[in-house]
mmCIF file of C-alpha atoms in Angstrom:
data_model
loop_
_atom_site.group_PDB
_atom_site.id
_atom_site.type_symbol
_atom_site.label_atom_id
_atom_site.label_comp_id
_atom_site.label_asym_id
_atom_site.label_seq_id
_atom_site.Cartn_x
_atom_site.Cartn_y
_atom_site.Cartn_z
ATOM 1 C CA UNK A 1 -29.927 -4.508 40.438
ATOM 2 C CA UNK A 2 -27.040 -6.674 39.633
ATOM 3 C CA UNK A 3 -26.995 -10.431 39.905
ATOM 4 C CA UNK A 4 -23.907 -11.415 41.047
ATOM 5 C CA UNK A 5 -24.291 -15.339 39.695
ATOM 6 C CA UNK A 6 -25.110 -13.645 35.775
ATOM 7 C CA UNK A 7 -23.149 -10.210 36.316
ATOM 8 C CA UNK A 8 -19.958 -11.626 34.146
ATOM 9 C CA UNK A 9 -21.942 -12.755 31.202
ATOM 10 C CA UNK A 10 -24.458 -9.752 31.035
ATOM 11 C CA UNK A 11 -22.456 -8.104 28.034
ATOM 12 C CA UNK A 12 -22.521 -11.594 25.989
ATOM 13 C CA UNK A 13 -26.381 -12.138 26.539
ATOM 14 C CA UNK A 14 -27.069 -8.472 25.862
ATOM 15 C CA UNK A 15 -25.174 -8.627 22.615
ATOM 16 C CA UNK A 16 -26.573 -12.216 21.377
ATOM 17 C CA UNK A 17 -30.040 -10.935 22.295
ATOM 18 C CA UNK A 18 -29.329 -7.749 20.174
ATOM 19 C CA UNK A 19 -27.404 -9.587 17.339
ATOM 20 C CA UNK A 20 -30.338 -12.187 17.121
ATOM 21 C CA UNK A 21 -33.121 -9.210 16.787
ATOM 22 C CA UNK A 22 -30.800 -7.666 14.101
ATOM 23 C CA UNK A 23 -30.759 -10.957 12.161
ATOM 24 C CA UNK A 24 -34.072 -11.926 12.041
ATOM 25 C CA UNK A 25 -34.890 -8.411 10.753
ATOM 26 C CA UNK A 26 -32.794 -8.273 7.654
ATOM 27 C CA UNK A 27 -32.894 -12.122 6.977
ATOM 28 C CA UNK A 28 -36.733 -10.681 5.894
ATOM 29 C CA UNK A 29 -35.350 -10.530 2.119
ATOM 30 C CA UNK A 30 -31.776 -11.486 0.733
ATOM 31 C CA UNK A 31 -29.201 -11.097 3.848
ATOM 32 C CA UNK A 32 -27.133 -7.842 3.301
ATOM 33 C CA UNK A 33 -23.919 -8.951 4.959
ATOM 34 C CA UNK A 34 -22.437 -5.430 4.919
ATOM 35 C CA UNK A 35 -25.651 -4.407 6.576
ATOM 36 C CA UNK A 36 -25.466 -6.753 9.381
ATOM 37 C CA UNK A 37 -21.763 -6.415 10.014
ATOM 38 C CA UNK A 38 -22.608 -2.562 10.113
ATOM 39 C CA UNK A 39 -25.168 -3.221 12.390
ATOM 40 C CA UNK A 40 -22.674 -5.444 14.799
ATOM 41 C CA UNK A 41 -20.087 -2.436 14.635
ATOM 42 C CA UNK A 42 -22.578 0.242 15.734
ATOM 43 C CA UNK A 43 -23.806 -2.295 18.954
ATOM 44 C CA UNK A 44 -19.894 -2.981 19.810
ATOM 45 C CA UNK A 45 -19.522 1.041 19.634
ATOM 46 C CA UNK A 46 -22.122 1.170 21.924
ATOM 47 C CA UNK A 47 -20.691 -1.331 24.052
ATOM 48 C CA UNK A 48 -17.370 0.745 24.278
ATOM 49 C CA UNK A 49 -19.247 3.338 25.875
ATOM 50 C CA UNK A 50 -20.749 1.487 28.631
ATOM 51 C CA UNK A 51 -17.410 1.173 30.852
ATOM 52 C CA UNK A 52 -17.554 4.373 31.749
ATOM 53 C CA UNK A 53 -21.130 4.221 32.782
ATOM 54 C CA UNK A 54 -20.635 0.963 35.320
ATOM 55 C CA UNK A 55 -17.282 2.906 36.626
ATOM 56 C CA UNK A 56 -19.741 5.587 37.682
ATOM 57 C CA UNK A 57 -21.811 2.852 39.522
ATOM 58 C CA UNK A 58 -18.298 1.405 41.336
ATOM 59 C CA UNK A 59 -17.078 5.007 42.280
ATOM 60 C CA UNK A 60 -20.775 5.322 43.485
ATOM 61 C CA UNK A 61 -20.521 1.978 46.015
ATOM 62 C CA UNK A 62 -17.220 2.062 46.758
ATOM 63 C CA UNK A 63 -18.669 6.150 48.408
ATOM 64 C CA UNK A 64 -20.856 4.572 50.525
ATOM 65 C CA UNK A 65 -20.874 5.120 54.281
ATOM 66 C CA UNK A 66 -23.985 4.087 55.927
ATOM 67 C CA UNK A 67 -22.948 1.004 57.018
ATOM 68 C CA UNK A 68 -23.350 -1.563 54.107
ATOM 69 C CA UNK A 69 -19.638 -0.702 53.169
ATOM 70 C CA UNK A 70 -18.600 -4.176 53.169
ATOM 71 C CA UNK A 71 -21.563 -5.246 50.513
ATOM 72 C CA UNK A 72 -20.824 -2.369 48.727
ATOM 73 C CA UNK A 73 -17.112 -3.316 48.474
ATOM 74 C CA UNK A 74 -18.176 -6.554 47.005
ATOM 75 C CA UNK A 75 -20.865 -5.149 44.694
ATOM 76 C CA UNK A 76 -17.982 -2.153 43.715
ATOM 77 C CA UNK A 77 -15.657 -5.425 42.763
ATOM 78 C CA UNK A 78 -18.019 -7.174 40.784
ATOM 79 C CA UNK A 79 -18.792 -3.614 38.940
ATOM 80 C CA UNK A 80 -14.930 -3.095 38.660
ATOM 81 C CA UNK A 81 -14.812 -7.091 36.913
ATOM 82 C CA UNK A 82 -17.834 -5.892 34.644
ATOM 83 C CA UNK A 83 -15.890 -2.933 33.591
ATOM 84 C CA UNK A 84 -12.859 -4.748 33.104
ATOM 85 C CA UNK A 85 -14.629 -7.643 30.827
ATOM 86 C CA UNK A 86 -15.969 -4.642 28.638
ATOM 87 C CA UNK A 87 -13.308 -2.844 27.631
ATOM 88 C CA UNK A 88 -11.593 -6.088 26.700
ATOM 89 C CA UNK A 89 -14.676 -7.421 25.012
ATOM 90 C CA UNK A 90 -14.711 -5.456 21.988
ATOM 91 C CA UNK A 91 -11.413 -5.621 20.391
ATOM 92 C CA UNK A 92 -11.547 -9.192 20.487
ATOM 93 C CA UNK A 93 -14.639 -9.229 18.400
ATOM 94 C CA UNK A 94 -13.717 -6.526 16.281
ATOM 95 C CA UNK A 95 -10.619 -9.011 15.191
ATOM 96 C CA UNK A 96 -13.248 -11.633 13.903
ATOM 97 C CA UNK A 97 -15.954 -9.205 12.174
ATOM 98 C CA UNK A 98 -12.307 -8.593 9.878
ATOM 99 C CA UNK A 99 -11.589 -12.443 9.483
ATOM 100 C CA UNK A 100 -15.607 -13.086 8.951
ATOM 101 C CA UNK A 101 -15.936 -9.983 6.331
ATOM 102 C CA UNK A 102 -12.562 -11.414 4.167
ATOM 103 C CA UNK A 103 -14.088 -14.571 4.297
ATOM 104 C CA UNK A 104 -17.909 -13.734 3.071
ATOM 105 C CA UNK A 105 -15.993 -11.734 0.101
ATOM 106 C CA UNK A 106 -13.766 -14.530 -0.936
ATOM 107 C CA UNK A 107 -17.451 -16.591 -1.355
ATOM 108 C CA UNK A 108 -18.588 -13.443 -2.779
ATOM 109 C CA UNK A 109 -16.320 -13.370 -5.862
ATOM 110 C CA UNK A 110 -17.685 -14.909 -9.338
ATOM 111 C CA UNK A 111 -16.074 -17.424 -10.791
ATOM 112 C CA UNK A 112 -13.954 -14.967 -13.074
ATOM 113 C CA UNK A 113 -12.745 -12.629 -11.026
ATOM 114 C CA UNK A 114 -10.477 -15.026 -9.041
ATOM 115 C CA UNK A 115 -6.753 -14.288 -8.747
ATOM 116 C CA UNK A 116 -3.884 -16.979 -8.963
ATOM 117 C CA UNK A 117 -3.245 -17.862 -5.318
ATOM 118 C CA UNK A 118 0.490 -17.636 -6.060
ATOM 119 C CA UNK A 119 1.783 -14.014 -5.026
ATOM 120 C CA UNK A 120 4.732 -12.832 -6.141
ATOM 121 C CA UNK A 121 7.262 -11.543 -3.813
ATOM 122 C CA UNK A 122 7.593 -7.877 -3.895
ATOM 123 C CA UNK A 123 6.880 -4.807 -1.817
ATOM 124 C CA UNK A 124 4.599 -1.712 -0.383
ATOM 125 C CA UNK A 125 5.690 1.036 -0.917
ATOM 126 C CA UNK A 126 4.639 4.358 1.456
ATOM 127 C CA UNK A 127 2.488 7.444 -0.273
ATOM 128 C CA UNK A 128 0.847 9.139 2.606
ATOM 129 C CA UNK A 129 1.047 8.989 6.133
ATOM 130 C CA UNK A 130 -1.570 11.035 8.516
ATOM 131 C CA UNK A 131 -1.076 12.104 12.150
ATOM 132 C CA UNK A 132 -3.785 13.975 13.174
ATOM 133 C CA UNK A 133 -2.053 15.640 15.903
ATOM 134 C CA UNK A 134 0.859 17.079 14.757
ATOM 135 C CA UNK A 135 0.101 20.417 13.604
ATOM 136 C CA UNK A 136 -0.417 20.420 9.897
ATOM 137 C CA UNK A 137 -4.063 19.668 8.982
ATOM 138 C CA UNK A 138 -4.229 17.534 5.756
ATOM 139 C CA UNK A 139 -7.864 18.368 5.358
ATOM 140 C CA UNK A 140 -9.820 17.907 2.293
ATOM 141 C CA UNK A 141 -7.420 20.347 0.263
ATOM 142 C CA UNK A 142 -4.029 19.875 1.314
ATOM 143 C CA UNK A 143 -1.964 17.068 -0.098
ATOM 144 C CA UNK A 144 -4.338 15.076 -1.965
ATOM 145 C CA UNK A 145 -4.345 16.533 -5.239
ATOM 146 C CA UNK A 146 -1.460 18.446 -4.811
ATOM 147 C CA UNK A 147 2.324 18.027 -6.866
ATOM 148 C CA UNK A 148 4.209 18.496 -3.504
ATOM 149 C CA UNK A 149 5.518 16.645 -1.207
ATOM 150 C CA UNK A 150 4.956 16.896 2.068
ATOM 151 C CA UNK A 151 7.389 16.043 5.335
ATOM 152 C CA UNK A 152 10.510 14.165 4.906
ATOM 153 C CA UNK A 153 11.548 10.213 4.952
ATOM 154 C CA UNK A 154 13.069 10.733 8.426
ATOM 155 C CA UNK A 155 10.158 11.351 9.943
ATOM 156 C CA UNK A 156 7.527 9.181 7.488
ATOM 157 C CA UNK A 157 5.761 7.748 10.137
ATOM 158 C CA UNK A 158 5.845 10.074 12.654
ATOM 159 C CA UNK A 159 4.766 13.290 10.804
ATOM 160 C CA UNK A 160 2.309 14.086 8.044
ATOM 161 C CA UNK A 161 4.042 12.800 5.019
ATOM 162 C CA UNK A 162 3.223 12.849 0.899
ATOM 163 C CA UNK A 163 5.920 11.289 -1.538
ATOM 164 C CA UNK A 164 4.870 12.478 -4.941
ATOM 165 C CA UNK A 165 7.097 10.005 -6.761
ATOM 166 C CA UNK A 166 5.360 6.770 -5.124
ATOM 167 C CA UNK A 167 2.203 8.771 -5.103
ATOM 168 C CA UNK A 168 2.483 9.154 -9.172
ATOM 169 C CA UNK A 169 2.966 5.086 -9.961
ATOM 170 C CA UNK A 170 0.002 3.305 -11.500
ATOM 171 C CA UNK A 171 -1.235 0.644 -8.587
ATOM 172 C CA UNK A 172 -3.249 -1.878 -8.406
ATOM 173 C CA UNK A 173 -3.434 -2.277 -4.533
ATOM 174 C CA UNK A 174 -3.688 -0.659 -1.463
ATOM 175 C CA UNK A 175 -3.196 -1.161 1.765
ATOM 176 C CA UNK A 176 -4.322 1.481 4.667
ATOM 177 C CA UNK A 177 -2.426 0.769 8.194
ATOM 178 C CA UNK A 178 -2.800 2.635 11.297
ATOM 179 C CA UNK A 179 0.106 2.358 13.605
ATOM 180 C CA UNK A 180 1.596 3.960 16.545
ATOM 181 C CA UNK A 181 5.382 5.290 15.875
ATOM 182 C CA UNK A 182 5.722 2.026 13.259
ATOM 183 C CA UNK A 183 4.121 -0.472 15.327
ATOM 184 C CA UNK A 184 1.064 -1.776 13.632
ATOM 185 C CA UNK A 185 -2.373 -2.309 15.173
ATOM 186 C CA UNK A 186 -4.217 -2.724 12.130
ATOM 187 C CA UNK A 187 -4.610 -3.037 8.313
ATOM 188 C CA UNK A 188 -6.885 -3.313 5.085
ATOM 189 C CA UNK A 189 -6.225 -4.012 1.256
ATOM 190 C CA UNK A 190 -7.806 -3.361 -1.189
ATOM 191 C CA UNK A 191 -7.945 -3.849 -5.007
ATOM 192 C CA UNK A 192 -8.466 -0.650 -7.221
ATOM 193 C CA UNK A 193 -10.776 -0.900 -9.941
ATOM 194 C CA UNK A 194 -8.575 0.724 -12.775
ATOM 195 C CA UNK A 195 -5.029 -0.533 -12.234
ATOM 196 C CA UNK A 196 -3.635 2.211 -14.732
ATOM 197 C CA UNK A 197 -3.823 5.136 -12.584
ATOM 198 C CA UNK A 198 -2.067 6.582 -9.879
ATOM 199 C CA UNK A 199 -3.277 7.833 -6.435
ATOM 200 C CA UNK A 200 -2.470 11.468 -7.716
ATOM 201 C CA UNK A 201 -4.624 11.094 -11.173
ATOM 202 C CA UNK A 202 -7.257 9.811 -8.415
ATOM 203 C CA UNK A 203 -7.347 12.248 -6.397
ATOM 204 C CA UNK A 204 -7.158 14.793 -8.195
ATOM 205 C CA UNK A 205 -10.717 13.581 -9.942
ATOM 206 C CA UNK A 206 -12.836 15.374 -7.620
ATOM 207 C CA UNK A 207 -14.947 16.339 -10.799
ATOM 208 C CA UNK A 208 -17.902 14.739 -10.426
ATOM 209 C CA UNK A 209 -16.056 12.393 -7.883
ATOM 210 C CA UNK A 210 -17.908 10.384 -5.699
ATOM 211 C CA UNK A 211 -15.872 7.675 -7.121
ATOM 212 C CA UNK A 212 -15.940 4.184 -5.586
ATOM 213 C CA UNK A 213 -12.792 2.884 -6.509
ATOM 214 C CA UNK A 214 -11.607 -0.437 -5.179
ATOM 215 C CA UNK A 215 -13.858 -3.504 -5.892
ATOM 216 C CA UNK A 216 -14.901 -6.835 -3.728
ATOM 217 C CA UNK A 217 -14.295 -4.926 0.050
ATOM 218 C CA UNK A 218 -10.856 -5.851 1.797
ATOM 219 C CA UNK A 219 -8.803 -8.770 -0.083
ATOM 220 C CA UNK A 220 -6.695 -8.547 3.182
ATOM 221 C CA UNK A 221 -7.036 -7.618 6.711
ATOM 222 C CA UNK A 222 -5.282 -7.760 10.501
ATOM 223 C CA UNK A 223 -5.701 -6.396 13.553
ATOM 224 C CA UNK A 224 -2.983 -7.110 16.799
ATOM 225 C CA UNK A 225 -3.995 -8.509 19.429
ATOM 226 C CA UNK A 226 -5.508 -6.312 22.092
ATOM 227 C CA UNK A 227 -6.022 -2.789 20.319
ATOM 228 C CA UNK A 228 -8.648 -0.640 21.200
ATOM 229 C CA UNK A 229 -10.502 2.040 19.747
ATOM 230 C CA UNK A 230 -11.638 0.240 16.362
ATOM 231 C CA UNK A 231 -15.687 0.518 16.838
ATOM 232 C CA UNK A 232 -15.582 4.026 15.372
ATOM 233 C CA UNK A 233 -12.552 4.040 13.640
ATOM 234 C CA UNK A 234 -12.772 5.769 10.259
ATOM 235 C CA UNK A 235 -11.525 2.729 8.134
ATOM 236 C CA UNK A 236 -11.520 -0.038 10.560
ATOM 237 C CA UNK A 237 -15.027 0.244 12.164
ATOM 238 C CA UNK A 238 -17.270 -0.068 9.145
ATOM 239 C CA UNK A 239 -17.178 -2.422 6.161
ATOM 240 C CA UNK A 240 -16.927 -1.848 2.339
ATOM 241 C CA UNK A 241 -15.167 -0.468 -0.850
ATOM 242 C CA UNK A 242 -12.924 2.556 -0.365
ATOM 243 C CA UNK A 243 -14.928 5.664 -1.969
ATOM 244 C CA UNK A 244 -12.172 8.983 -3.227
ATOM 245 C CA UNK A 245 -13.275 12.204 -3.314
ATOM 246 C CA UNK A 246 -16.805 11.680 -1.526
ATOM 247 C CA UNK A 247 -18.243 15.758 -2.383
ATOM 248 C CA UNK A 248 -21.405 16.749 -1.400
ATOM 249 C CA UNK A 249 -22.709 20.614 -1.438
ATOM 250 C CA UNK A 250 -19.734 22.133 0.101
ATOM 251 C CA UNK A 251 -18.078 19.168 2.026
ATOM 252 C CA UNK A 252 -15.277 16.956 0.925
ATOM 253 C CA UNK A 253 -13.986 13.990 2.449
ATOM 254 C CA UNK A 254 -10.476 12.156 0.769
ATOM 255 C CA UNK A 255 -10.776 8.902 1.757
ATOM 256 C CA UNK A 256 -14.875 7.294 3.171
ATOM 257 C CA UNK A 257 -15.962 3.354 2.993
ATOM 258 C CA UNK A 258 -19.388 2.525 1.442
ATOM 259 C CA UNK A 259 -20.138 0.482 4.648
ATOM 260 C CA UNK A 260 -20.502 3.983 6.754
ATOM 261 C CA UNK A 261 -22.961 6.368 5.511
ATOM 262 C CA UNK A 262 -22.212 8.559 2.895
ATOM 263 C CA UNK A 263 -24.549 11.732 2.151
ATOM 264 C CA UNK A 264 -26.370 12.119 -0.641
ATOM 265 C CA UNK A 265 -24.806 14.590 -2.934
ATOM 266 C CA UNK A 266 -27.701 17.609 -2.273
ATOM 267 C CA UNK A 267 -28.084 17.205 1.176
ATOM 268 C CA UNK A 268 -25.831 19.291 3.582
ATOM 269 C CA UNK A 269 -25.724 17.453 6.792
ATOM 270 C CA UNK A 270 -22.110 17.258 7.415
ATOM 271 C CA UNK A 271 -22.286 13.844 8.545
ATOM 272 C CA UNK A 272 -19.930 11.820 6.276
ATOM 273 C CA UNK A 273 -16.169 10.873 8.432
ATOM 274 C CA UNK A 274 -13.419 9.859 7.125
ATOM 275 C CA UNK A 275 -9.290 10.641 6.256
ATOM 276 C CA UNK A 276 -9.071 14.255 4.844
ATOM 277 C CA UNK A 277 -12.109 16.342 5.447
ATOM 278 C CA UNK A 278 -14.010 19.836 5.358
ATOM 279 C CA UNK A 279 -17.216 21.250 5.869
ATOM 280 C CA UNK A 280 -16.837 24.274 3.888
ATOM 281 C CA UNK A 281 -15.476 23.825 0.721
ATOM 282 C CA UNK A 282 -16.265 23.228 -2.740
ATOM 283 C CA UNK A 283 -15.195 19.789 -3.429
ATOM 284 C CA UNK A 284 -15.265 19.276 -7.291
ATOM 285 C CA UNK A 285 -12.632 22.380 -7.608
ATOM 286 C CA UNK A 286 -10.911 21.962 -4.077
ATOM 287 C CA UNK A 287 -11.253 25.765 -3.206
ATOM 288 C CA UNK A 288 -12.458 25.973 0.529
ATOM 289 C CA UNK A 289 -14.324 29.057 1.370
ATOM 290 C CA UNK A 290 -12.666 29.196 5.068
ATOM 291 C CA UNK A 291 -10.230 27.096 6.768
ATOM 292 C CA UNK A 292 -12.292 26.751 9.825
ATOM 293 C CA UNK A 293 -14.182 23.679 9.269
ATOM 294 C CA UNK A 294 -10.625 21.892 7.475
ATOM 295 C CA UNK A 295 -10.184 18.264 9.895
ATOM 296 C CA UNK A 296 -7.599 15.608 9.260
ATOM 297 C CA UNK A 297 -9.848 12.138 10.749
ATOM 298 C CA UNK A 298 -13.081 12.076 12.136
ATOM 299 C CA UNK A 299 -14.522 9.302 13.773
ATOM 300 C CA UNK A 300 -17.631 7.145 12.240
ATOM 301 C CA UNK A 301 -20.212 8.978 14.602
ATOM 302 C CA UNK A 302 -24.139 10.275 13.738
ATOM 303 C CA UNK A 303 -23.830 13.790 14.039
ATOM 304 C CA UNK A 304 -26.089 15.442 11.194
ATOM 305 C CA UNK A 305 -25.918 19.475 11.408
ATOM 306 C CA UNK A 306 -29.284 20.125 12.278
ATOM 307 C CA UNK A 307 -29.472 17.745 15.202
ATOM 308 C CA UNK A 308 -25.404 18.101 16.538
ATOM 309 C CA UNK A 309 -22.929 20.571 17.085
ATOM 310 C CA UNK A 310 -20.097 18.217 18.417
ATOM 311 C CA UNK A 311 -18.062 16.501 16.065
ATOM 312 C CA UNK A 312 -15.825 14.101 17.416
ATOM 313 C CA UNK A 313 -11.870 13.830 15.076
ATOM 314 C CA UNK A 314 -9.146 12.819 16.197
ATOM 315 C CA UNK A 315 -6.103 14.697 17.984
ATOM 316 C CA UNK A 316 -5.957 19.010 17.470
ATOM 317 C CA UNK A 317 -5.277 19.195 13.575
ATOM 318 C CA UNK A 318 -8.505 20.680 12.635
ATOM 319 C CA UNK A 319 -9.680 24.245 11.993
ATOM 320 C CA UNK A 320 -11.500 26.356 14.366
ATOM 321 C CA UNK A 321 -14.679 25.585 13.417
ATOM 322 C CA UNK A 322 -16.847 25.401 16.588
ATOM 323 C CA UNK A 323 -18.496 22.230 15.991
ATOM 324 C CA UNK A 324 -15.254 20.127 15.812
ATOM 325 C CA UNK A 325 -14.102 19.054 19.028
ATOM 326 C CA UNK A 326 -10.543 17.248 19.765
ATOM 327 C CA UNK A 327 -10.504 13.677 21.320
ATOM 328 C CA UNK A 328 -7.763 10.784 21.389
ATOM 329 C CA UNK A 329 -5.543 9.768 18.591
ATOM 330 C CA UNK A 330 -6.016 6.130 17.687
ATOM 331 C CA UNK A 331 -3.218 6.347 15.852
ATOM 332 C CA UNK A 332 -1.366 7.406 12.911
ATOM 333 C CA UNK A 333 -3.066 6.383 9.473
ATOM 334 C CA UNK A 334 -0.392 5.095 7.052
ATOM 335 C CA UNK A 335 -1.080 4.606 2.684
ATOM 336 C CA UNK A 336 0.854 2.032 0.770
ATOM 337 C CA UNK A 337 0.149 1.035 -2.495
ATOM 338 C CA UNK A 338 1.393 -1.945 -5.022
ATOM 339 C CA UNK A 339 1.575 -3.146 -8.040
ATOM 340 C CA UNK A 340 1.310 -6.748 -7.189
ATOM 341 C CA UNK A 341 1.048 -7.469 -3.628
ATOM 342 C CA UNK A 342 -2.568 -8.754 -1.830
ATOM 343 C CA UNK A 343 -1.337 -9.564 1.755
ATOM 344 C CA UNK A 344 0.610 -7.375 3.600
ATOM 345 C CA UNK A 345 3.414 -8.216 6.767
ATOM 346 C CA UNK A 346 1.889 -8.515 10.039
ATOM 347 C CA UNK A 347 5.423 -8.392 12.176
ATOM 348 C CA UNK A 348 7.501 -5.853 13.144
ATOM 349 C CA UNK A 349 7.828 -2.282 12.295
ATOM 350 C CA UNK A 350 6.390 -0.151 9.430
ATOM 351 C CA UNK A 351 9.009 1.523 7.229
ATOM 352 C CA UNK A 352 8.844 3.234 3.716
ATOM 353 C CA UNK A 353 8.549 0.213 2.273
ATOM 354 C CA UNK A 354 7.389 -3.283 3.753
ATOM 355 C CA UNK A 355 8.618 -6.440 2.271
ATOM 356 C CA UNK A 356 6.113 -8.885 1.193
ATOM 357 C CA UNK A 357 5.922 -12.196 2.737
ATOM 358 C CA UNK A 358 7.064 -14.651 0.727
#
């Protein structure tokens, strides 16, 4: 049953009593603090599942006709308020698990890898931008590694877009935004490893790939107030270093964080998600064998092949691979790089380039 005087905070205790058990277990040995905030993002994904589940409860009472309507109109409110509190509940924490995780890597950097806290005032500069519902899949094979460009500036971030000339300049950050038509809901930056290559000579590295390339998890991170949808979002519901290239028997996927999981390179579960993605390819030579199992963004899910014939990507631009199955579109996934820039501008719209607060 529901207690009316407790209903309101049941989602708090739940998660406290969940978080605790997850502490004490890994506090065993050294705390892993990727592991735990891992850990907190697969509870809040759960979490943004339950809303639907009390709704059915509500729609259930508010049915009733055998002459407890009018408790069942009050328990059918107090469902409703339960709902409401959910859906809200999640975003707000997702916003702090990004301030806590910048915050445990700043104490996690050695002495010597510290940057001047001056930052110069420059720019970001746009390479790629994904919608994964526009009609051109940028799988695993299309784009990346390729000398094209793709899309024009008009339509940047609207569209599917590749600039070759930005995507050819040595950088030595990145930032990864998703946005809807400009506006931003959230980012991440990161520092690459080797600052004299370009996202192209990256990319195109799929030989043994694999490659973990930025180093110390986000320097930077936002998220605006209120967004939704960030549990199981590719980049912005697990923790990490950005991994390129992540190849194992004949799947590829572009763009993965070490936070998720990432399959071990002999095992063939197809049950790595992230930005640019196929299940039947070779990925050290980039030749798929079909187009069918091509998918622009998956969501961070557990769906290993033996076990689960429904994976869940975003929007319609995947192949026609049977297992893949269309859902919402959080949003389009925009790639900036720099040369020297480490925060990136929170306030209004996304263009091309985005000035650098100075």
């Amino acid at each position: 049953g529901i207690n009316a005087e407790y209903g309101g905070d049941l989602k708090m205790n739940w998660l406290l009593l969940t978080l605790g058990c997850t502490v004490l277990t890994l506090s065993a040995a050294a705390l892993n603090s990727t592991q735990v905030l891992g850990e907190v993002r697969n509870i809040l994904e759960k979490i943004e599942e339950t809303p639907d589940r009390i709704f059915e409860i509500e729609q259930a009472l508010a049915e009733r006709n055998d002459g407890d309507e009018a408790l069942a109109s009050g328990a059918a409110g107090l469902a409703r308020n339960i709902r409401e509190e959910l859906i809200d509940f999640p975003p707000k924490v997702n916003k702090k698990l990004f301030d806590l995780e910048l915050e445990l890597n700043k104490l996690g950097m050695e002495d010597g890898s510290k940057e001047e806290d001056e930052e110069p005032c420059g720019a970001w500069n746009l390479g790629m931008n994904l919608n994964p519902n526009d009609g051109h899949i940028m799988g695993y094979d299309e784009g990346w590694a390729s000398d094209s460009d793709i899309g024009d500036e008009e339509n940047a971030l609207l569209k599917d877009y590749l600039n070759q000339t930005i995507w050819k300049m040595p950088v030595k950050y990145i930032a990864i935004a998703r946005h809807q038509r400009g506006l931003l809901d959230a980012v991440k930056v990161f520092t690459f490893k080797n600052w004299d290559q370009s996202l192209s000579q990256k990319f195109k590295n799929m030989d043994p790939g694999r490659d973990i390339v930025t180093v110390g998890g986000p320097i930077f991170g936002y998220t605006a107030p209120g967004v939704h949808n960030l549990a199981d979002d590719p980049i912005f519901g697990v923790g990490g270093d950005l991994a390129f290239n992540w190849g194992y028997t004949d799947n590829g996927h572009r763009v993965v964080l070490t936070g998720g999981y990432l399959s071990p390179v002999g095992v063939n579960d197809d049950n790595t998600h992230g930005l640019g993605n196929h299940f039947a390819i070779n990925p050290k030579t980039n030749n798929p064998a079909t187009p069918a199992w091509a998918h622009e963004i998956s969501n961070i899910q557990d769906c290993p092949l033996a076990t689960c014939k429904s994976v869940r990507v975003q929007g319609t631009d995947h192949g026609t691979g049977p297992h893949l199955k269309s859902g919402p579109v959080y949003g389009n996934y925009a790639i900036y790089v720099s040369p020297d820039m480490k925060t990136f501008a929170t306030s209004g719209f996304l263009g091309t380039t985005v000035d650098g607060e100075c």
